[in-house]
Coordinates of C-alpha atoms and ligand atoms in Angstrom, one line a residue:
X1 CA -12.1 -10.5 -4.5
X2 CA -9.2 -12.1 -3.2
X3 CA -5.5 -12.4 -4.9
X4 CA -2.4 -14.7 -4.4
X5 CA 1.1 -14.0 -5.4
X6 CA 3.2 -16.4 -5.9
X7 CA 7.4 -15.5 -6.7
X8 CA 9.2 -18.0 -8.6
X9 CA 13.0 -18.4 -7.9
X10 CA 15.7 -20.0 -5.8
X11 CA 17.7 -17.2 -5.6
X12 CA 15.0 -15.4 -3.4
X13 CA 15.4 -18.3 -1.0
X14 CA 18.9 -17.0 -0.4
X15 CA 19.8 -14.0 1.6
X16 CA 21.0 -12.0 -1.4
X17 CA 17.4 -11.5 -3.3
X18 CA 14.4 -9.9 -2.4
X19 CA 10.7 -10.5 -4.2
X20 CA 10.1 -7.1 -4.9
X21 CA 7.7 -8.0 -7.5
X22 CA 5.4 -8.7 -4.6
X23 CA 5.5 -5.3 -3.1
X24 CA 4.8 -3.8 -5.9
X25 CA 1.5 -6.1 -7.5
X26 CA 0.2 -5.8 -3.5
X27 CA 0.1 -2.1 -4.1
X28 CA -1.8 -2.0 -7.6
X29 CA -4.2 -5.0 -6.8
X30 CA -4.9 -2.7 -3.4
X31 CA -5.8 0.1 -6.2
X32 CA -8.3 -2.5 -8.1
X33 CA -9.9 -3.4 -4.1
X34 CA -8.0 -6.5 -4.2
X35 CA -6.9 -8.0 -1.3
X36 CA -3.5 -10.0 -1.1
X37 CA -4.5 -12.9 1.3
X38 CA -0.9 -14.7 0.9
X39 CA 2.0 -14.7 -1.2
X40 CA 4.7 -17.6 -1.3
X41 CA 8.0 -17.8 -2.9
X42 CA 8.7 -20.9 -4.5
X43 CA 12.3 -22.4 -5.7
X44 CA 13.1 -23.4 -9.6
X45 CA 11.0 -26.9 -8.7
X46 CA 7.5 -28.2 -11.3
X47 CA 6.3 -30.3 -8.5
X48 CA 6.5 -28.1 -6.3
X49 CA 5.1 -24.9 -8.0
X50 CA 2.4 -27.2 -9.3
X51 CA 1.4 -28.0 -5.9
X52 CA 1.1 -24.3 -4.5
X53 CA -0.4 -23.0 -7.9
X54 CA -3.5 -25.3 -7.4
X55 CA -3.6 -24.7 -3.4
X56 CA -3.9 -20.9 -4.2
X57 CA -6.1 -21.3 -6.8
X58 CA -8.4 -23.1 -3.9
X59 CA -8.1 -19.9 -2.0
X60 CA -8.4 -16.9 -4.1
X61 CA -10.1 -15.8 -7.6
X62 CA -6.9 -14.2 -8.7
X63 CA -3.3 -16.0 -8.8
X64 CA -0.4 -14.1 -9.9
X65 CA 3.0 -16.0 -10.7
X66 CA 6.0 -13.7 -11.4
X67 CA 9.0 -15.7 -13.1
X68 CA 10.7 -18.5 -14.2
X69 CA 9.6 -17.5 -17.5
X70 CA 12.8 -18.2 -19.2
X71 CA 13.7 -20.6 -22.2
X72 CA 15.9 -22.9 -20.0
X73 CA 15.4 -26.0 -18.0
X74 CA 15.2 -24.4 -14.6
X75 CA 12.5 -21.8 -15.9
X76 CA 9.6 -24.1 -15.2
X77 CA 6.4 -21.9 -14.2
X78 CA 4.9 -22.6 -17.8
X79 CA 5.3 -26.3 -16.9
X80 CA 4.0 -26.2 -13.4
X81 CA 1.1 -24.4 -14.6
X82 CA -0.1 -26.7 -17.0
X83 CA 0.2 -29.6 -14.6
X84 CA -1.2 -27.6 -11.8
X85 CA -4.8 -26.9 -14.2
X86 CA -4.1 -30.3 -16.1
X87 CA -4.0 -28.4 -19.5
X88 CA -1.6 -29.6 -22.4
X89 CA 0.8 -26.5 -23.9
X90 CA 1.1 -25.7 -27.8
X91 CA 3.5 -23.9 -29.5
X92 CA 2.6 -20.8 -30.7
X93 CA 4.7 -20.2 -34.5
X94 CA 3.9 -16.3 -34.3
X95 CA 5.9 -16.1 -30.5
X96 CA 8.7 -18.1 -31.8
X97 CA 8.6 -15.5 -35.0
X98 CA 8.3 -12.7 -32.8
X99 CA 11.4 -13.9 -30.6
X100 CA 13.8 -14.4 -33.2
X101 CA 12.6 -11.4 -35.0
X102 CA 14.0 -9.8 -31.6
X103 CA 17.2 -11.8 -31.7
X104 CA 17.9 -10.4 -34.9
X105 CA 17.4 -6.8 -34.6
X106 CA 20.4 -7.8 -32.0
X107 CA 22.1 -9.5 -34.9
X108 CA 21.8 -12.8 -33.5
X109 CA 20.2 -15.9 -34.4
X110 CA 17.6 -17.2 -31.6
X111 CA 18.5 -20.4 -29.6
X112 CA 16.7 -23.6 -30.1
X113 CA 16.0 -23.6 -26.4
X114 CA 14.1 -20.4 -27.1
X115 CA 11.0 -22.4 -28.4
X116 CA 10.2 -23.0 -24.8
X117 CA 9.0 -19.7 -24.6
X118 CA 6.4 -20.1 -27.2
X119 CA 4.6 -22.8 -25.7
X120 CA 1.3 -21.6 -24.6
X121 CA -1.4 -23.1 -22.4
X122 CA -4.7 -24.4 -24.0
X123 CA -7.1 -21.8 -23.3
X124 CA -4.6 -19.5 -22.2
X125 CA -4.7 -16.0 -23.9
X126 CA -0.7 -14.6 -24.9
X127 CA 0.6 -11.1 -22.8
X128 CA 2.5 -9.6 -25.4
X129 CA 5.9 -8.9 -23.9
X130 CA 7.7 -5.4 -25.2
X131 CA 10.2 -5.8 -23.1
X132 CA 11.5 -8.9 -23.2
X133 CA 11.3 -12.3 -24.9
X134 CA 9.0 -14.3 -22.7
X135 CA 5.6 -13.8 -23.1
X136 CA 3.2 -14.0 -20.5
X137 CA -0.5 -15.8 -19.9
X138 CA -3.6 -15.0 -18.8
X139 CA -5.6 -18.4 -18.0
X140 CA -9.1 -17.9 -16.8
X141 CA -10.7 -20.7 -14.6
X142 CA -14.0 -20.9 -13.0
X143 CA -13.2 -18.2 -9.9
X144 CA -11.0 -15.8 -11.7
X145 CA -7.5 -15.8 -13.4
X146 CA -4.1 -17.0 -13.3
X147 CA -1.7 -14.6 -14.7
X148 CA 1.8 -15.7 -15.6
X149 CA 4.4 -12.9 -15.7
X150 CA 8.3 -12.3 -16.3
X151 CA 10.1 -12.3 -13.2
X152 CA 12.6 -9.0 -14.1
X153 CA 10.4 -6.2 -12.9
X154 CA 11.0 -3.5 -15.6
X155 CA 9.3 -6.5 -17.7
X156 CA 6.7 -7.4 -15.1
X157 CA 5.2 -3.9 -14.9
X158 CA 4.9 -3.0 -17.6
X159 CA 2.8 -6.3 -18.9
X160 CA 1.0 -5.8 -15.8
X161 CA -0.5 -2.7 -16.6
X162 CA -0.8 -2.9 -20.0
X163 CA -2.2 -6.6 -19.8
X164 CA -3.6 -7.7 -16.8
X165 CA -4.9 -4.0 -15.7
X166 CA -8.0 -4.3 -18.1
X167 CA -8.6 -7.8 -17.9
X168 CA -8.5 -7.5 -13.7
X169 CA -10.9 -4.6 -14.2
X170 CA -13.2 -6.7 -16.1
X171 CA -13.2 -9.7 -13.4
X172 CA -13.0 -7.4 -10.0
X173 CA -16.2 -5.4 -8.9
X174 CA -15.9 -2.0 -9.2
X175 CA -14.2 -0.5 -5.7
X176 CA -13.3 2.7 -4.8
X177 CA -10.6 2.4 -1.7
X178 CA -9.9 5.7 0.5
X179 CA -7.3 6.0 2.8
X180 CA -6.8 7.9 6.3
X181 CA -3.5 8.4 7.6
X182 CA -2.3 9.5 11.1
X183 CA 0.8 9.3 12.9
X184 CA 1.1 8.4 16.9
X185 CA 4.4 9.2 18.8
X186 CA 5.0 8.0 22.8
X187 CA 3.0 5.3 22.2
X188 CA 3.7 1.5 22.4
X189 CA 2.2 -0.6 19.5
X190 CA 0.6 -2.8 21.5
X191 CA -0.8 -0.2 23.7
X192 CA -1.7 1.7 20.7
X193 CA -3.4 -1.3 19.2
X194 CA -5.4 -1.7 22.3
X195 CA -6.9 1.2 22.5
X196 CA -8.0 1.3 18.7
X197 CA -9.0 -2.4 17.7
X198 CA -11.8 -2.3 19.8
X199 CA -12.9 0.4 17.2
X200 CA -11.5 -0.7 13.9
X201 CA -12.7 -4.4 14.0
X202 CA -16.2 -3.1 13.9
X203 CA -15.7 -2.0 10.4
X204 CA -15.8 -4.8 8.3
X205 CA -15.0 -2.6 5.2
X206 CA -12.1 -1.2 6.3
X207 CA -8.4 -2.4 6.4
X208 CA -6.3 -1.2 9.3
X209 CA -2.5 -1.1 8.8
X210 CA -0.2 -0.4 11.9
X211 CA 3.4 0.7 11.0
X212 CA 5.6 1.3 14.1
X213 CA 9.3 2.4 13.5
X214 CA 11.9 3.7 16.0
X215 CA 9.1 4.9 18.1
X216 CA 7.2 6.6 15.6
X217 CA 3.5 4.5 14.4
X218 CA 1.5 5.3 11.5
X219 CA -2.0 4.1 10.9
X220 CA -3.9 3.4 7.8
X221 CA -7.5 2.8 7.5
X222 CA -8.1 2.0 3.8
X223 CA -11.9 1.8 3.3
X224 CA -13.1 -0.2 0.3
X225 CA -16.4 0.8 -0.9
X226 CA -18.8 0.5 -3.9
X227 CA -18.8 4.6 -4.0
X228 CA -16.5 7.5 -3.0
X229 CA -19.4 8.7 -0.9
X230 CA -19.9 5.1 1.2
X231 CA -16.0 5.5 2.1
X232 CA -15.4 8.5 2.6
X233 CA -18.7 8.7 4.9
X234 CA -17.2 5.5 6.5
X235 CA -13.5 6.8 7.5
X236 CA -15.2 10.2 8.7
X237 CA -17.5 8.3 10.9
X238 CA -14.5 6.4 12.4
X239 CA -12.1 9.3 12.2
X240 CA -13.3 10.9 15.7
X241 CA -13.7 7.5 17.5
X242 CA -9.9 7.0 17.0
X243 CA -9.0 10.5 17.6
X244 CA -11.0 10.3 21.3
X245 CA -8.8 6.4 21.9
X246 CA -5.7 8.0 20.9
X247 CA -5.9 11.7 22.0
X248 CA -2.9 13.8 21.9
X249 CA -0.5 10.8 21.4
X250 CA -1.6 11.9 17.4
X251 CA 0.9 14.7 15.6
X252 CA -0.1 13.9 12.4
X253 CA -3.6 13.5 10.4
X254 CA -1.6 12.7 7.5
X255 CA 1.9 11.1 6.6
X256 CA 3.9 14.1 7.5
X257 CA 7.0 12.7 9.9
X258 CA 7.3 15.3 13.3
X259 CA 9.7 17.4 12.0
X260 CA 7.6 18.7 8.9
X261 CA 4.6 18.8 11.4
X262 CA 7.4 20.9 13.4
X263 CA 8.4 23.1 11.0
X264 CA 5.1 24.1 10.0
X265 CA 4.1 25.1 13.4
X266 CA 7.8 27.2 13.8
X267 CA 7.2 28.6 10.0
X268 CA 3.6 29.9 11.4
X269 CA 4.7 31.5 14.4
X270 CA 7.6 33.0 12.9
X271 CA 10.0 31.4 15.1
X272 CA 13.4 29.7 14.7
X273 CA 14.9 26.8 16.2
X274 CA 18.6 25.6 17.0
X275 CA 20.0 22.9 18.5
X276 CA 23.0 21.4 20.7
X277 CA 23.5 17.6 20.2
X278 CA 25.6 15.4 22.4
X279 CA 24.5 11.9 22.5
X280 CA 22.1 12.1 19.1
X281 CA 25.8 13.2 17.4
X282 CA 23.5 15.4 14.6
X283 CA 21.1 12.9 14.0
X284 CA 18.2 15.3 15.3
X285 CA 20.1 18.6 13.2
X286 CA 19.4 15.8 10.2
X287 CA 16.1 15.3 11.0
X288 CA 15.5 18.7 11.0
X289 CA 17.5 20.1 7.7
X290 CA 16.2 17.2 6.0
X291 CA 12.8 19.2 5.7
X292 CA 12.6 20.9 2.8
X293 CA 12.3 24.6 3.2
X294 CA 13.8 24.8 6.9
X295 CA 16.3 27.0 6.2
X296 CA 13.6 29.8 6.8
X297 CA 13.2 28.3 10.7
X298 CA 15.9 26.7 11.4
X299 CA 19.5 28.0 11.9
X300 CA 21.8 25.0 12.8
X301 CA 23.3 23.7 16.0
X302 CA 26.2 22.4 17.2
X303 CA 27.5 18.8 18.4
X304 CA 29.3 19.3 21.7
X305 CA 30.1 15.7 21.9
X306 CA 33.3 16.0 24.2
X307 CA 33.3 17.6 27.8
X308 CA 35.8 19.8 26.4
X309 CA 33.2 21.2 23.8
X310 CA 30.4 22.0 25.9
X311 CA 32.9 23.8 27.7
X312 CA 34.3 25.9 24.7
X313 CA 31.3 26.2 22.8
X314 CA 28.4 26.5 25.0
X315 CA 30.2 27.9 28.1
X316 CA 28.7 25.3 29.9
X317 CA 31.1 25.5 33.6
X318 CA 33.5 22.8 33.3
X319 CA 32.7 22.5 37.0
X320 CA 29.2 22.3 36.6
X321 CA 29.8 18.9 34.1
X322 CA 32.1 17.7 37.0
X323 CA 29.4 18.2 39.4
X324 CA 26.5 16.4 37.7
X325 CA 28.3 14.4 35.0
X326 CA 27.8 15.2 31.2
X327 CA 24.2 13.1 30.9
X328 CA 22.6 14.7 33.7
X329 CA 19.7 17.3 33.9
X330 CA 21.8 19.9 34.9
X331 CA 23.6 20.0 32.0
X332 CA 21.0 19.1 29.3
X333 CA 19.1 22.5 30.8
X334 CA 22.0 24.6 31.0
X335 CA 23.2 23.3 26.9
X336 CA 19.5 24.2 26.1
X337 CA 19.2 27.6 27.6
X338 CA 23.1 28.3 26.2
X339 CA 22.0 27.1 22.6
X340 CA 19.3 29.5 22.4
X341 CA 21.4 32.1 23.9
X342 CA 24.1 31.9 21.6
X343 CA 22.4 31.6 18.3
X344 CA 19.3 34.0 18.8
X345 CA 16.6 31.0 18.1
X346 CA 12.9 31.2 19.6
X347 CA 13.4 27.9 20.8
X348 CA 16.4 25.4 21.3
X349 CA 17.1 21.7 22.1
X350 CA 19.6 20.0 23.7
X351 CA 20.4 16.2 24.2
X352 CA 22.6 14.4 26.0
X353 CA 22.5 10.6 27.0
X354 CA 24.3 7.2 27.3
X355 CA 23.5 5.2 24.0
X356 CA 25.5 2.3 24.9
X357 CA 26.3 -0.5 24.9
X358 CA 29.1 0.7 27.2
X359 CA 28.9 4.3 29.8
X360 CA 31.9 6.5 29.9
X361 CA 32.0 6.2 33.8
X362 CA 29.7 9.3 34.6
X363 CA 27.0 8.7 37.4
X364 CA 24.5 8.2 34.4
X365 CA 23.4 4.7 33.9
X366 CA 23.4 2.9 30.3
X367 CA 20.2 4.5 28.7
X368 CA 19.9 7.1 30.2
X369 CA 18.9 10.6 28.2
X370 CA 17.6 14.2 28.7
X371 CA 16.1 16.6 26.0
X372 CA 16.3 19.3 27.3
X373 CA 14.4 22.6 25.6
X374 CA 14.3 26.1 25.9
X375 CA 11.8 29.1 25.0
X376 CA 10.6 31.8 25.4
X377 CA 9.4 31.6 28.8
X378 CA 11.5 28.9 30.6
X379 CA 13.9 25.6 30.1
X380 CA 12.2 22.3 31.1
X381 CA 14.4 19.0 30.8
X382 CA 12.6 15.3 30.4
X383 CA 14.2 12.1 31.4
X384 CA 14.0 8.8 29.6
X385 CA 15.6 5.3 30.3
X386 CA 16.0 3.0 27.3
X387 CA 18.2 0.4 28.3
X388 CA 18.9 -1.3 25.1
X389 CA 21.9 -2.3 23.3
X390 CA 21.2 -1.4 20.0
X391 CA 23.1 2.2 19.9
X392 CA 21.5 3.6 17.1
X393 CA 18.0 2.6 17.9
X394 CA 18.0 4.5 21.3
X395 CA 19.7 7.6 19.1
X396 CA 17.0 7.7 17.2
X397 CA 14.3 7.2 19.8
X398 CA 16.1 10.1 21.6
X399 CA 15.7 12.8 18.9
X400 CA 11.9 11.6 18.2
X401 CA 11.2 12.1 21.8
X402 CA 13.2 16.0 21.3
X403 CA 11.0 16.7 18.7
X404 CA 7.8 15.6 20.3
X405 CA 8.6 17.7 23.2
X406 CA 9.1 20.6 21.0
X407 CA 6.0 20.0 19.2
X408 CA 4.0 19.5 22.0
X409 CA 5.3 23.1 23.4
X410 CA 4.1 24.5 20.4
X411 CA 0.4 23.6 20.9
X412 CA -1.4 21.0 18.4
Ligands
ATP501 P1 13.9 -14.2 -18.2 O1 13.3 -14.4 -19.5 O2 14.6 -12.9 -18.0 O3 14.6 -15.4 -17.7 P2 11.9 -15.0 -16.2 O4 10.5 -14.8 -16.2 O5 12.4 -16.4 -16.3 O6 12.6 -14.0 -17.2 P3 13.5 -15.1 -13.8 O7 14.6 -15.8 -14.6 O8 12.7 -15.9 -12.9 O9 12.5 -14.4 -14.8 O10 14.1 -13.8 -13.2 C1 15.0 -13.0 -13.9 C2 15.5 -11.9 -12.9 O11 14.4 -11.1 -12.6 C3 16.0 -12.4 -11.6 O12 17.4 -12.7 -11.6 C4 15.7 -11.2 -10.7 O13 16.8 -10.3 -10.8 C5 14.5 -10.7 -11.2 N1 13.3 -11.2 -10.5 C6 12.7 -12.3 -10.6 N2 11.7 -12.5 -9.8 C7 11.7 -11.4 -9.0 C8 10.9 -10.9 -8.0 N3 9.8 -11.6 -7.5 N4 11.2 -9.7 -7.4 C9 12.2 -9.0 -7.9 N5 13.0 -9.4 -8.9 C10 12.7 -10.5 -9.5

């Protein structure tokens, strides 16, 4: 079965509000096997509202409308309903009790405007508010439901899962949804999406979700089943088909981020890491210390941001930076191999790199950066060009390629 949501409320056609509600109905109607096919947001306008509660009522079994629930003039989803399904409203004595009964534990008498909130659709069965004074409705029509809720959220949740949760159950087949996770890194999203959709768009049953962020893509396939068995048979048959399109461009088979996946592998082999940061300007040491736990592998780093510093605190030859230039290979090697030097670590990284949008002079060109890492047996230093003006983008692309290096040296 099929849901729309619908938000009601000028303010979240400004830049200052967000529908939230949204998110967070997508989510447990996704739980139920539900699948959100739109969702609209809607200004303080009958007409309007009207209009777009019939079109999605065309469309999907189950409409939610979140807000505009309020007892004055420019609350007008109760309104809009009615016209929308051609119903006529009644007031409802027992709501209007129960609101001033609420006004008065607050020592206050209720506003006449208040009635508004008591006038209930024919055929429309009341959600008891707790939290709040507007009540919402659940209106049942030949494909499904409407479902009026309160726009504040701490209201909308909890009528949603005390009211609508039972009612939804009783309308929705019963679905059990599984989910795979994996995470890609060094792959484009289109690329990515290449190589997998001739895969995933044979399976009707299952959604596939592409997330990419700062280089980093995670992929869920959420199969919907009638039993546990059918989708979890279904995501293990398509499991290795994805594996073989995507090969070792996967570090993750479930949410973990790389430096977790990292970590683990360090923790395992008893080793440490530490790092020496120039361009990243500890963004990768954060990365890494975020982790909880990795104070057992790793031991810190330093940001030798100036000339001056890698000088003083890597011993890097001041002539050696005149030579190549601080964003050079040379360098980057000669940090890494120093790093791991001077703080005992199994394994250290260095980066250095012009992150724009303008180069201090060196010979390195705008984008350029080098990850350089050390072990055990020898220090290897990568090149990458990103020639892009967003600063903190290319930053963070630089200490997700460190760590992929790393983890890659550490054997999947
Ligand atoms: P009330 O009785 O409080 O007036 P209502 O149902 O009329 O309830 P609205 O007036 O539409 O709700 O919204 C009240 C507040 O709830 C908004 O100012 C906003 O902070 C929040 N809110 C409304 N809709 C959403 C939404 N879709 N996502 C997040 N917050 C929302």
């Amino acid at each position: 079965m099929n849901a729309e949501i619908i938000a009601v409320g000028s303010e979240m056609l400004t830049p200052e509000r967000l529908d939230t509600n949204s998110l967070w109905l997508t989510n447990e109607l996704n739980q139920l096997g539900v699948e959100v096919v739109a969702k609209h947001i809607v200004g303080d306008l009958r007409e309007r509202l009207a209009g777009e509660i019939r079109r999605a009522m065309d469309n999907a079994g189950i409409v939610i409308v979140s807000g505009g629930l309020g007892p004055t003039e420019d609350d007008v989803t109760r309104d809009a309903a009615a016209l929308a399904l051609g119903r006529v409203q009644v007031c409802h004595e027992e709501i209007v009790r129960g609101i001033e009964a609420r006004f008065a534990r607050m020592k206050r008498v209720m506003p006449e405007t208040n009635r508004r909130q008591a006038m209930v659709m024919e055929g429309a069965e009341v959600l008891f508010n707790d939290r709040g004074t507007a009540p919402g409705q659940w209106i049942p029509f030949e494909k499904g439901a409407v479902a009026l809720l309160p726009g504040p959220p701490y209201e909308l949740k909890a009528m949603f899962t005390r009211e609508c949760l039972p009612r939804l159950k009783g309308l929705v087949p019963p679905t059990v949804i599984r989910t795979l996770t994996m995470r890609t890194t060094g792959m484009s999203e289109a690329a990515l999406d290449e190589a997998i959709s001739p895969i995933y768009s044979c399976y009707k049953k299952i959604t596939t979700t592409v997330l990419a962020h700062n280089s980093d893509i995670q992929i869920h396939f959420r199969a919907r089943c009638a039993s546990d068995a059918e989708a979890g048979a279904m995501l293990e048959e398509i499991r290795p088909k994805i594996e073989a399109a995507l090969g070792d461009f996967i570090y993750s088979r479930n949410t973990d981020p790389l430096e977790v996946v990292v970590g683990r592998k360090l923790l395992a082999a008893h080793a440490t890491l530490s790092v020496a940061e120039s361009a990243t300007g500890g963004g990768l040491a954060d990365r890494i210390s975020s982790v909880p736990g990795s104070s057992a592998w790793f031991l810190g780093g330093m940001v030798t941001y100036s000339r001056r510093l890698k000088t003083e605190l890597l011993g890097i030859p001041a002539d050696l930076i005149d030579l190549h230039g601080p964003v050079s290979s040379e360098v980057t090697g000669a940090m890494a191999t120093a790093a791991r030097a001077r703080t005992g670590a199994t394994w250290s990284i260095a980066v250095t790199g012009n992150a724009g949008p303008t180069t201090d002079g060196d010979s390195a060109g705008l984008g350029d950066f080098y990850v350089g890492i050390a072990g055990p047996a020898e220090t290897t230093v990568t090149q990458r060009v990103w020639p892009s003006p967003d600063r903190m983008r290319v930053r963070a692309f630089a200490a997700q390629l460190a760590l992929d290096l790393l983890n890659r040296k550490l054997g999947r």
